[in-house]
DNA sequence: GTCCAGGTTTAGC
DNA sequence: GCTAAACATGGA
């Protein structure tokens, strides 16, 4: 187990885990255990420092985008000329945009459609418990996120059984596609608009899920996922009148370019966790 | 009981 | 091309 320590001003455990990018993290020992694919780490922010403890320190250094300087991104959000965005950036400046495993992001956000975060977490937890491989972290057993080959072995009925509801049929369909020529590594070579078009070909993947996969799995910060929360922000805090989600996304990517994805996370986090206490 | 949640698919124009 | 209903589930 190796421990690495980072300045917490632009890397906070709570901010990073609380903005709906990932669904596998659990409070533990004053911090959190975080799972990604078949790996695990302990993440804790204590005052001025954030510590990451893992047997895969390099993997998680990349995962948390730890090398990047976020100060300029936060500054540009504050100076972008919108009150809500400015407040959101100041409040969520500890957010990192994760560089997650592509398959895990893809399947996870297929689950997310028309669903809520606590329920998404539960479904993914059961998915891993049923189909993941046993691993140990800090002496305790956990389960990896299952690979497409494993997911393809089960039928829709199985996925209905762990709570996927009407999305159950999408799981074997996506897994089959990945096993039969749909190459995520090839897709990674495409520019963002073409990458999105490619992802949307998958069953259960529409524009919003494709944006999330591009942002969290392919590190495309020129993606701006628009869900019900972002619609609300657009309407209430930007005075927008468009209703088409694609056009709302274009409005934000047009305005913010490569910073759009970061700004989206600041605002999503702020709207859900701070402004709206529920 | 109704409404909502990090929407997408399908049918029908 | 666009629009509207249908889609499981659980919590408020």
GROMACS .gro file of C-alpha atoms (C1' of nucleotides) in nm:
model
  303
    1UNK     CA    1   0.000   0.000   0.000
    2UNK     CA    2   0.139   0.333  -0.110
    3UNK     CA    3   0.021   0.669   0.016
    4UNK     CA    4   0.034   0.982  -0.197
    5UNK     CA    5  -0.057   1.325  -0.067
    6UNK     CA    6  -0.200   1.618  -0.265
    7UNK     CA    7  -0.297   1.977  -0.191
    8UNK     CA    8  -0.670   1.970  -0.113
    9UNK     CA    9  -0.764   2.316  -0.243
   10UNK     CA   10  -0.835   2.180  -0.591
   11UNK     CA   11  -0.870   1.815  -0.496
   12UNK     CA   12  -1.136   1.738  -0.238
   13UNK     CA   13  -1.267   1.389  -0.169
   14UNK     CA   14  -1.622   1.504  -0.091
   15UNK     CA   15  -1.648   1.736  -0.392
   16UNK     CA   16  -1.506   1.483  -0.635
   17UNK     CA   17  -1.714   1.190  -0.517
   18UNK     CA   18  -2.032   1.391  -0.467
   19UNK     CA   19  -2.094   1.508  -0.820
   20UNK     CA   20  -2.229   1.191  -0.975
   21UNK     CA   21  -1.935   1.089  -1.193
   22UNK     CA   22  -1.889   0.754  -1.026
   23UNK     CA   23  -2.116   0.523  -0.832
   24UNK     CA   24  -1.878   0.296  -0.642
   25UNK     CA   25  -1.751   0.468  -0.328
   26UNK     CA   26  -1.828   0.409   0.037
   27UNK     CA   27  -1.754   0.605   0.356
   28UNK     CA   28  -1.484   0.435   0.561
   29UNK     CA   29  -1.234   0.537   0.824
   30UNK     CA   30  -1.312   0.907   0.803
   31UNK     CA   31  -1.264   0.897   0.426
   32UNK     CA   32  -1.387   0.679   0.142
   33UNK     CA   33  -1.303   0.354  -0.029
   34UNK     CA   34  -1.319   0.416  -0.404
   35UNK     CA   35  -1.347   0.137  -0.661
   36UNK     CA   36  -1.262   0.160  -1.030
   37UNK     CA   37  -1.273  -0.139  -1.264
   38UNK     CA   38  -1.076  -0.404  -1.071
   39UNK     CA   39  -0.888  -0.162  -0.845
   40UNK     CA   40  -0.946   0.014  -0.515
   41UNK     CA   41  -0.806   0.301  -0.312
   42UNK     CA   42  -0.866   0.487   0.011
   43UNK     CA   43  -0.935   0.859  -0.037
   44UNK     CA   44  -0.947   1.114   0.242
   45UNK     CA   45  -0.935   1.491   0.264
   46UNK     CA   46  -0.810   1.624   0.594
   47UNK     CA   47  -0.765   1.999   0.612
   48UNK     CA   48  -0.511   2.113   0.357
   49UNK     CA   49  -0.427   1.770   0.220
   50UNK     CA   50  -0.597   1.490   0.030
   51UNK     CA   51  -0.441   1.147   0.062
   52UNK     CA   52  -0.476   0.855  -0.175
   53UNK     CA   53  -0.371   0.512  -0.046
   54UNK     CA   54  -0.355   0.223  -0.289
   55UNK     CA   55  -0.159  -0.068  -0.427
   56UNK     CA   56  -0.209   0.097  -0.767
   57UNK     CA   57  -0.086   0.448  -0.696
   58UNK     CA   58  -0.005   0.533  -1.058
   59UNK     CA   59  -0.346   0.415  -1.175
   60UNK     CA   60  -0.524   0.638  -0.925
   61UNK     CA   61  -0.294   0.933  -0.987
   62UNK     CA   62  -0.417   0.924  -1.345
   63UNK     CA   63  -0.774   0.838  -1.236
   64UNK     CA   64  -0.799   1.152  -1.024
   65UNK     CA   65  -0.631   1.361  -1.294
   66UNK     CA   66  -0.390   1.456  -1.017
   67UNK     CA   67  -0.127   1.615  -1.241
   68UNK     CA   68  -0.358   1.879  -1.384
   69UNK     CA   69  -0.365   2.230  -1.245
   70UNK     CA   70  -0.732   2.314  -1.186
   71UNK     CA   71  -0.677   2.668  -1.058
   72UNK     CA   72  -0.702   2.822  -1.405
   73UNK     CA   73  -1.023   2.630  -1.479
   74UNK     CA   74  -1.186   2.748  -1.156
   75UNK     CA   75  -1.076   3.106  -1.223
   76UNK     CA   76  -1.218   3.104  -1.573
   77UNK     CA   77  -1.548   2.969  -1.438
   78UNK     CA   78  -1.564   3.251  -1.185
   79UNK     CA   79  -1.488   3.506  -1.456
   80UNK     CA   80  -1.728   3.367  -1.715
   81UNK     CA   81  -1.993   3.624  -1.630
   82UNK     CA   82  -2.266   3.410  -1.473
   83UNK     CA   83  -2.348   3.437  -1.104
   84UNK     CA   84  -2.455   3.079  -1.061
   85UNK     CA   85  -2.153   2.935  -1.239
   86UNK     CA   86  -1.922   3.157  -1.038
   87UNK     CA   87  -2.072   3.046  -0.707
   88UNK     CA   88  -2.074   2.684  -0.819
   89UNK     CA   89  -1.705   2.694  -0.913
   90UNK     CA   90  -1.602   2.850  -0.585
   91UNK     CA   91  -1.806   2.596  -0.394
   92UNK     CA   92  -1.693   2.295  -0.597
   93UNK     CA   93  -1.335   2.389  -0.675
   94UNK     CA   94  -1.220   2.063  -0.519
   95UNK     CA   95  -1.388   1.862  -0.796
   96UNK     CA   96  -1.165   1.655  -1.024
   97UNK     CA   97  -1.299   1.519  -1.352
   98UNK     CA   98  -1.209   1.154  -1.328
   99UNK     CA   99  -1.040   0.949  -1.597
  100UNK     CA  100  -1.246   0.638  -1.551
  101UNK     CA  101  -1.249   0.296  -1.708
  102UNK     CA  102  -1.445   0.326  -2.034
  103UNK     CA  103  -1.651   0.010  -2.003
  104UNK     CA  104  -1.747   0.087  -1.647
  105UNK     CA  105  -1.860   0.439  -1.738
  106UNK     CA  106  -2.054   0.310  -2.037
  107UNK     CA  107  -2.252   0.047  -1.847
  108UNK     CA  108  -2.295   0.269  -1.543
  109UNK     CA  109  -2.450   0.553  -1.741
  110UNK     CA  110  -2.677   0.317  -1.932
  111UNK     CA  111  -2.816   0.241  -1.585
  112UNK     CA  112  -2.846   0.612  -1.509
  113UNK     CA  113  -3.114   0.701  -1.763
  114UNK     CA  114  -3.439   0.819  -1.605
  115UNK     CA  115  -3.305   0.700  -1.269
  116UNK     CA  116  -3.172   0.856  -0.950
  117UNK     CA  117  -2.823   0.837  -0.807
  118UNK     CA  118  -2.891   0.635  -0.489
  119UNK     CA  119  -3.075   0.374  -0.694
  120UNK     CA  120  -2.805   0.368  -0.962
  121UNK     CA  121  -2.549   0.300  -0.690
  122UNK     CA  122  -2.754   0.010  -0.556
  123UNK     CA  123  -2.796  -0.150  -0.897
  124UNK     CA  124  -2.425  -0.125  -0.976
  125UNK     CA  125  -2.337  -0.263  -0.636
  126UNK     CA  126  -2.552  -0.570  -0.702
  127UNK     CA  127  -2.408  -0.601  -1.053
  128UNK     CA  128  -2.055  -0.616  -0.917
  129UNK     CA  129  -2.147  -0.846  -0.630
  130UNK     CA  130  -2.310  -1.092  -0.873
  131UNK     CA  131  -2.073  -1.077  -1.171
  132UNK     CA  132  -1.750  -0.913  -1.053
  133UNK     CA  133  -1.435  -1.097  -0.961
  134UNK     CA  134  -1.327  -1.120  -0.599
  135UNK     CA  135  -1.041  -0.895  -0.500
  136UNK     CA  136  -0.905  -0.776  -0.168
  137UNK     CA  137  -0.822  -0.429  -0.048
  138UNK     CA  138  -0.681  -0.359   0.294
  139UNK     CA  139  -0.762  -0.716   0.395
  140UNK     CA  140  -1.127  -0.698   0.289
  141UNK     CA  141  -1.300  -0.867  -0.003
  142UNK     CA  142  -1.467  -0.659  -0.273
  143UNK     CA  143  -1.581  -0.726  -0.629
  144UNK     CA  144  -1.448  -0.577  -0.950
  145UNK     CA  145  -1.672  -0.420  -1.214
  146UNK     CA  146  -1.755  -0.705  -1.455
  147UNK     CA  147  -1.610  -0.695  -1.804
  148UNK     CA  148  -1.826  -0.701  -2.116
  149UNK     CA  149  -1.748  -1.070  -2.174
  150UNK     CA  150  -1.898  -1.155  -1.836
  151UNK     CA  151  -2.198  -0.926  -1.879
  152UNK     CA  152  -2.271  -1.086  -2.216
  153UNK     CA  153  -2.313  -1.425  -2.047
  154UNK     CA  154  -2.632  -1.315  -1.871
  155UNK     CA  155  -2.970  -1.243  -2.026
  156UNK     CA  156  -3.209  -0.955  -1.971
  157UNK     CA  157  -3.399  -1.150  -1.703
  158UNK     CA  158  -3.092  -1.155  -1.485
  159UNK     CA  159  -3.053  -0.777  -1.511
  160UNK     CA  160  -3.420  -0.727  -1.436
  161UNK     CA  161  -3.354  -0.927  -1.121
  162UNK     CA  162  -3.095  -0.683  -0.991
  163UNK     CA  163  -3.326  -0.387  -1.051
  164UNK     CA  164  -3.247  -0.261  -1.400
  165UNK     CA  165  -3.614  -0.254  -1.494
  166UNK     CA  166  -3.683  -0.172  -1.857
  167UNK     CA  167  -3.308  -0.104  -1.912
  168UNK     CA  168  -3.234  -0.474  -1.859
  169UNK     CA  169  -3.226  -0.558  -2.230
  170UNK     CA  170  -2.966  -0.289  -2.297
  171UNK     CA  171  -2.698  -0.467  -2.094
  172UNK     CA  172  -2.654  -0.784  -2.302
  173UNK     CA  173  -2.701  -0.575  -2.618
  174UNK     CA  174  -2.418  -0.336  -2.532
  175UNK     CA  175  -2.196  -0.620  -2.411
  176UNK     CA  176  -2.252  -0.812  -2.736
  177UNK     CA  177  -2.165  -0.503  -2.939
  178UNK     CA  178  -1.838  -0.460  -2.748
  179UNK     CA  179  -1.750  -0.824  -2.809
  180UNK     CA  180  -1.840  -0.807  -3.177
  181UNK     CA  181  -1.644  -0.524  -3.326
  182UNK     CA  182  -1.747  -0.213  -3.136
  183UNK     CA  183  -1.398  -0.105  -3.028
  184UNK     CA  184  -1.380   0.161  -2.757
  185UNK     CA  185  -1.006   0.207  -2.816
  186UNK     CA  186  -1.071   0.282  -3.183
  187UNK     CA  187  -1.352   0.518  -3.086
  188UNK     CA  188  -1.103   0.702  -2.864
  189UNK     CA  189  -0.918   0.818  -3.175
  190UNK     CA  190  -1.223   1.004  -3.307
  191UNK     CA  191  -1.293   1.373  -3.250
  192UNK     CA  192  -1.562   1.434  -2.989
  193UNK     CA  193  -1.864   1.482  -3.221
  194UNK     CA  194  -1.784   1.161  -3.412
  195UNK     CA  195  -1.714   0.976  -3.087
  196UNK     CA  196  -2.059   1.074  -2.963
  197UNK     CA  197  -2.224   0.960  -3.286
  198UNK     CA  198  -2.046   0.628  -3.250
  199UNK     CA  199  -2.154   0.579  -2.887
  200UNK     CA  200  -2.516   0.663  -2.969
  201UNK     CA  201  -2.527   0.359  -3.196
  202UNK     CA  202  -2.531   0.144  -2.882
  203UNK     CA  203  -2.868   0.037  -2.739
  204UNK     CA  204  -2.962   0.248  -2.441
  205UNK     CA  205  -2.712   0.520  -2.525
  206UNK     CA  206  -2.856   0.854  -2.630
  207UNK     CA  207  -2.701   1.201  -2.645
  208UNK     CA  208  -2.683   1.258  -2.270
  209UNK     CA  209  -2.530   0.922  -2.181
  210UNK     CA  210  -2.286   0.961  -2.471
  211UNK     CA  211  -2.180   1.298  -2.331
  212UNK     CA  212  -2.120   1.145  -1.988
  213UNK     CA  213  -1.920   0.858  -2.135
  214UNK     CA  214  -1.716   1.100  -2.348
  215UNK     CA  215  -1.650   1.326  -2.050
  216UNK     CA  216  -1.576   1.070  -1.779
  217UNK     CA  217  -1.439   0.784  -1.987
  218UNK     CA  218  -1.267   0.958  -2.277
  219UNK     CA  219  -1.157   1.277  -2.103
  220UNK     CA  220  -1.350   1.497  -2.348
  221UNK     CA  221  -1.410   1.821  -2.161
  222UNK     CA  222  -1.583   1.967  -2.467
  223UNK     CA  223  -1.883   1.752  -2.370
  224UNK     CA  224  -2.170   1.899  -2.173
  225UNK     CA  225  -2.423   1.640  -2.051
  226UNK     CA  226  -2.774   1.785  -2.017
  227UNK     CA  227  -3.003   1.602  -1.776
  228UNK     CA  228  -3.306   1.720  -1.579
  229UNK     CA  229  -3.081   1.912  -1.337
  230UNK     CA  230  -2.896   2.094  -1.613
  231UNK     CA  231  -3.225   2.180  -1.779
  232UNK     CA  232  -3.334   2.340  -1.455
  233UNK     CA  233  -3.007   2.533  -1.422
  234UNK     CA  234  -3.028   2.650  -1.781
  235UNK     CA  235  -3.382   2.775  -1.723
  236UNK     CA  236  -3.348   2.920  -1.373
  237UNK     CA  237  -2.990   3.046  -1.366
  238UNK     CA  238  -2.917   3.131  -1.729
  239UNK     CA  239  -3.264   3.254  -1.824
  240UNK     CA  240  -3.264   3.016  -2.118
  241UNK     CA  241  -3.570   2.943  -2.328
  242UNK     CA  242  -3.456   2.646  -2.538
  243UNK     CA  243  -3.616   2.313  -2.448
  244UNK     CA  244  -3.430   2.075  -2.676
  245UNK     CA  245  -3.151   1.914  -2.473
  246UNK     CA  246  -2.917   1.890  -2.772
  247UNK     CA  247  -2.953   2.261  -2.831
  248UNK     CA  248  -2.898   2.341  -2.465
  249UNK     CA  249  -2.578   2.134  -2.475
  250UNK     CA  250  -2.468   2.321  -2.789
  251UNK     CA  251  -2.534   2.650  -2.614
  252UNK     CA  252  -2.294   2.559  -2.332
  253UNK     CA  253  -2.022   2.396  -2.543
  254UNK     CA  254  -2.039   2.692  -2.777
  255UNK     CA  255  -1.995   2.932  -2.488
  256UNK     CA  256  -1.731   2.744  -2.290
  257UNK     CA  257  -1.552   2.513  -2.535
  258UNK     CA  258  -1.296   2.285  -2.371
  259UNK     CA  259  -1.398   2.413  -2.028
  260UNK     CA  260  -1.763   2.311  -2.070
  261UNK     CA  261  -1.731   1.970  -1.908
  262UNK     CA  262  -1.563   2.111  -1.599
  263UNK     CA  263  -1.820   2.387  -1.564
  264UNK     CA  264  -2.100   2.135  -1.604
  265UNK     CA  265  -1.971   1.938  -1.307
  266UNK     CA  266  -1.939   2.249  -1.087
  267UNK     CA  267  -2.298   2.344  -1.163
  268UNK     CA  268  -2.448   1.996  -1.135
  269UNK     CA  269  -2.281   1.946  -0.798
  270UNK     CA  270  -2.391   2.288  -0.672
  271UNK     CA  271  -2.752   2.251  -0.780
  272UNK     CA  272  -2.792   1.905  -0.632
  273UNK     CA  273  -2.586   1.924  -0.314
  274UNK     CA  274  -2.575   2.285  -0.205
  275UNK     CA  275  -2.847   2.510  -0.340
  276UNK     CA  276  -3.111   2.238  -0.314
  277UNK     CA  277  -3.079   2.075   0.024
  278UNK     CA  278  -3.326   1.796   0.031
  279DG     C1'  279  -5.235   0.841  -0.510
  280DT     C1'  280  -4.879   1.153  -0.805
  281DC     C1'  281  -4.426   1.313  -0.919
  282DC     C1'  282  -3.943   1.259  -0.993
  283DA     C1'  283  -3.482   1.068  -1.101
  284DG     C1'  284  -2.770   1.233  -1.450
  285DG     C1'  285  -3.328   0.959  -2.085
  286DT     C1'  286  -3.392   0.645  -2.470
  287DT     C1'  287  -3.670   0.399  -2.778
  288DT     C1'  288  -4.036   0.344  -3.067
  289DA     C1'  289  -4.439   0.464  -3.329
  290DG     C1'  290  -4.665   0.787  -3.595
  291DC     C1'  291  -4.680   1.192  -3.840
  292DG     C1'  292  -3.673   1.530  -3.984
  293DC     C1'  293  -3.988   1.612  -3.521
  294DT     C1'  294  -4.316   1.491  -3.111
  295DA     C1'  295  -4.529   1.212  -2.761
  296DA     C1'  296  -4.610   0.807  -2.516
  297DA     C1'  297  -4.404   0.403  -2.294
  298DC     C1'  298  -4.070   0.226  -2.022
  299DA     C1'  299  -3.938  -0.028  -1.418
  300DT     C1'  300  -3.838   0.107  -0.976
  301DG     C1'  301  -3.832   0.322  -0.520
  302DG     C1'  302  -3.838   0.734  -0.244
  303DA     C1'  303  -4.066   1.184  -0.128
   0.00000   0.00000   0.00000
